[in-house]
XYZ file of C-alpha atoms in Angstrom:
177
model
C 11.159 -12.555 -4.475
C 12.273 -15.485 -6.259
C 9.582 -15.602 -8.708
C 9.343 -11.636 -9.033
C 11.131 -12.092 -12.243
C 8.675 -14.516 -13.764
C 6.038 -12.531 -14.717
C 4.691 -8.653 -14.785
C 2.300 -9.246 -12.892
C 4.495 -10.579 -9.712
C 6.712 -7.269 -9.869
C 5.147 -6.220 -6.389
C 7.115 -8.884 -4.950
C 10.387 -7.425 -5.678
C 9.556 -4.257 -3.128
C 9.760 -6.715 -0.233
C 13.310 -7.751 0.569
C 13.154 -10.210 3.780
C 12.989 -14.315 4.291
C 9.236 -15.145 3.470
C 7.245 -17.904 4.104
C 3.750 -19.274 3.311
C 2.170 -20.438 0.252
C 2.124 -18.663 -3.406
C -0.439 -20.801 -5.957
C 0.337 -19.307 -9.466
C -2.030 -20.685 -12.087
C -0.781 -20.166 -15.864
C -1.244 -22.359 -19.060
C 1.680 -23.219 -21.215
C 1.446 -19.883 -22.916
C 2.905 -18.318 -19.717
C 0.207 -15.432 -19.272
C -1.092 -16.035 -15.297
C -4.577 -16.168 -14.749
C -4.652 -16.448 -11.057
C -1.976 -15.896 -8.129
C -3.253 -16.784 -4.484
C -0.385 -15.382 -1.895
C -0.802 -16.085 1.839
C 2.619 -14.913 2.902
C 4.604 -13.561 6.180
C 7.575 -12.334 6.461
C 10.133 -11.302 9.398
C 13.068 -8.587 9.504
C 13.882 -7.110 6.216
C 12.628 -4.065 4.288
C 9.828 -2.418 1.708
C 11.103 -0.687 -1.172
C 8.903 2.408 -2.328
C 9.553 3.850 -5.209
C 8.384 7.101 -6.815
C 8.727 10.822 -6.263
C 10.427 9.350 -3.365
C 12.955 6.362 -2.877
C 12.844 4.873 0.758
C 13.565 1.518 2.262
C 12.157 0.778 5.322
C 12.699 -1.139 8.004
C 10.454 -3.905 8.521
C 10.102 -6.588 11.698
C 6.957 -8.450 10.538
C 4.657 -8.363 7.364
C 1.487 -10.495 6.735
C 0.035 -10.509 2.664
C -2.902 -12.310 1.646
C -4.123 -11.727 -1.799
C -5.379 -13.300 -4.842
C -5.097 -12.310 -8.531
C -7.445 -13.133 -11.170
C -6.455 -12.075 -14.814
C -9.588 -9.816 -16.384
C -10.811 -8.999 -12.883
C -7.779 -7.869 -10.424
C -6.749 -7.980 -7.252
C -8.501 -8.842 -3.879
C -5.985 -7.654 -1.201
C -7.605 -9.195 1.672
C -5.171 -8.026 4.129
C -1.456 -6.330 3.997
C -0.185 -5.663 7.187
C 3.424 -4.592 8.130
C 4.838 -3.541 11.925
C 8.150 -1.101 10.956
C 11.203 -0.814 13.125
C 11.151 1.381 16.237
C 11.693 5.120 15.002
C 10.506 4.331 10.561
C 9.800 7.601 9.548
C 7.900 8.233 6.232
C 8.279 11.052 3.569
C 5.033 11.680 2.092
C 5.306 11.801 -1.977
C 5.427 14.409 -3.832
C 7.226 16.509 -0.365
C 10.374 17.136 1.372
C 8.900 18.675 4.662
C 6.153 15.749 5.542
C 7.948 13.546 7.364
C 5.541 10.926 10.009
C 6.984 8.228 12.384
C 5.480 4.742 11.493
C 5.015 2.356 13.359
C 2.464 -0.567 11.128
C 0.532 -0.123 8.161
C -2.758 -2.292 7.631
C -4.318 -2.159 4.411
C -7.566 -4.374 2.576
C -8.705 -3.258 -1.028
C -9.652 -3.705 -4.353
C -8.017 -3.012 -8.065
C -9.280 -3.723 -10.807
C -6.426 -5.228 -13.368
C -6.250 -2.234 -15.909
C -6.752 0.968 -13.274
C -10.061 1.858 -13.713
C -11.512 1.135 -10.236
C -9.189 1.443 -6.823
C -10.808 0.785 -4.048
C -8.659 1.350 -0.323
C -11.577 -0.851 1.789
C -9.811 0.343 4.706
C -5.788 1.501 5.661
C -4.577 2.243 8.888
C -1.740 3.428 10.007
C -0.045 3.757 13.430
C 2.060 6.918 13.643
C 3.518 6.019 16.843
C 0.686 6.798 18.684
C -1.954 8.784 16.496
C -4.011 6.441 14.232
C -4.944 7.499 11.001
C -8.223 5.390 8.837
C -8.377 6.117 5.282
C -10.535 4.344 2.820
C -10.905 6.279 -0.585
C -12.416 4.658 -4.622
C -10.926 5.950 -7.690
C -12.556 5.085 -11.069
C -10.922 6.550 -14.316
C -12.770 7.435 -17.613
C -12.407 4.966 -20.507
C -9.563 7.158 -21.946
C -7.735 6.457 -18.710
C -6.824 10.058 -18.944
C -8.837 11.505 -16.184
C -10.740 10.836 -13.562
C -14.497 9.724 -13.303
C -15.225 9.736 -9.587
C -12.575 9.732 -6.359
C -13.883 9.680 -2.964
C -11.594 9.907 0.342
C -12.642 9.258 3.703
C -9.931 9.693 6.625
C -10.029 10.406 10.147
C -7.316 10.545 12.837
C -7.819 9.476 16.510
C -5.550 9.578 19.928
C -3.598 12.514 18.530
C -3.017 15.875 20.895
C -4.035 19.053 19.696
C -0.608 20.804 20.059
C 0.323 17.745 17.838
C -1.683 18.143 15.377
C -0.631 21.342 13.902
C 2.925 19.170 13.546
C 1.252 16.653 11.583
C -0.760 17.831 9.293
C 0.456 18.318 5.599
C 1.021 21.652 4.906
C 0.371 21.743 1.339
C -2.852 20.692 2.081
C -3.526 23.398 3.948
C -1.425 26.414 5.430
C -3.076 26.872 8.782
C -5.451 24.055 9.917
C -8.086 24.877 12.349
């Protein structure tokens, strides 16, 4: 977080508040625009800041980044990985009823430094017992007003049926079957 002010392009480092250590290579001329950013980070006992339709700060005990940035070509998030606090819940955006314990987050993708291509390689996340996989690629049209192509994949395993119904977003779906 102490460099978070430096540049745009750092500003995901002020959503992690906790002592971090590891190694951060920024690469930048004189005319201070970055062309590359290599983080291999960990951190212990602090929080994650989201922001958006919904503020929350969670509770973190351990979180692992490593990443690299290359200016005209993105981001390579090799691996993100966070274990929460005993009893993190998460409010889904955009809702005030989807509420989910969490207990880590994994995450490995790809995005492209304008937006046009997301890619989610792979996310997992621990809901204190169920496991949910997602991996999902966005790519926007040229007008970046729309969008080209999105594909989601997901699956949930070791969650109970009577669970389920508990779980599962409801405005995705009223009844589930």
């Amino acid at each position: 977080t102490l460099f978070a002010d430096f540049s745009n392009r750092l500003i995901p480092f002020q959503k992690i508040e906790m002592p971090i250590s590891g190694s951060l290579r920024i690469v930048f001329p004189i005319d201070d625009q970055i062309e590359e950013i290599h983080a291999n980070i960990t951190g212990n006992r602090g929080k994650v800041k989201l922001r958006g339709a919904h503020t929350q700060d969670l509770d973190v005990v351990s979180m692992k980044l490593k990443a690299e940035f290359k200016s005209g070509s993105g981001v390579d998030l090799e691996a993100f990985d966070i274990k929460f606090s005993e009893n993190t819940e998460i409010t889904l955006p955009n809702s005030d009823r989807d509420v989910f314990p969490l207990s880590s987050l994994s995450m490995s993708g790809r995005f492209s430094e304008n937006g046009p291509v997301i890619e989610l390689h792979k996310m997992t996340a621990d809901l204190n017992g169920p496991m949910l996989s997602l991996s999902s690629k966005l790519q926007r049209n040229n007008k970046k007003t729309g969008l080209k192509n999105y594909q989601v994949k997901g699956h949930m395993d070791r969650i109970a049926i009577n669970s389920f119904l508990k779980r599962w977003p409801k405005r995705i779906a009223p009844l589930p079957r």
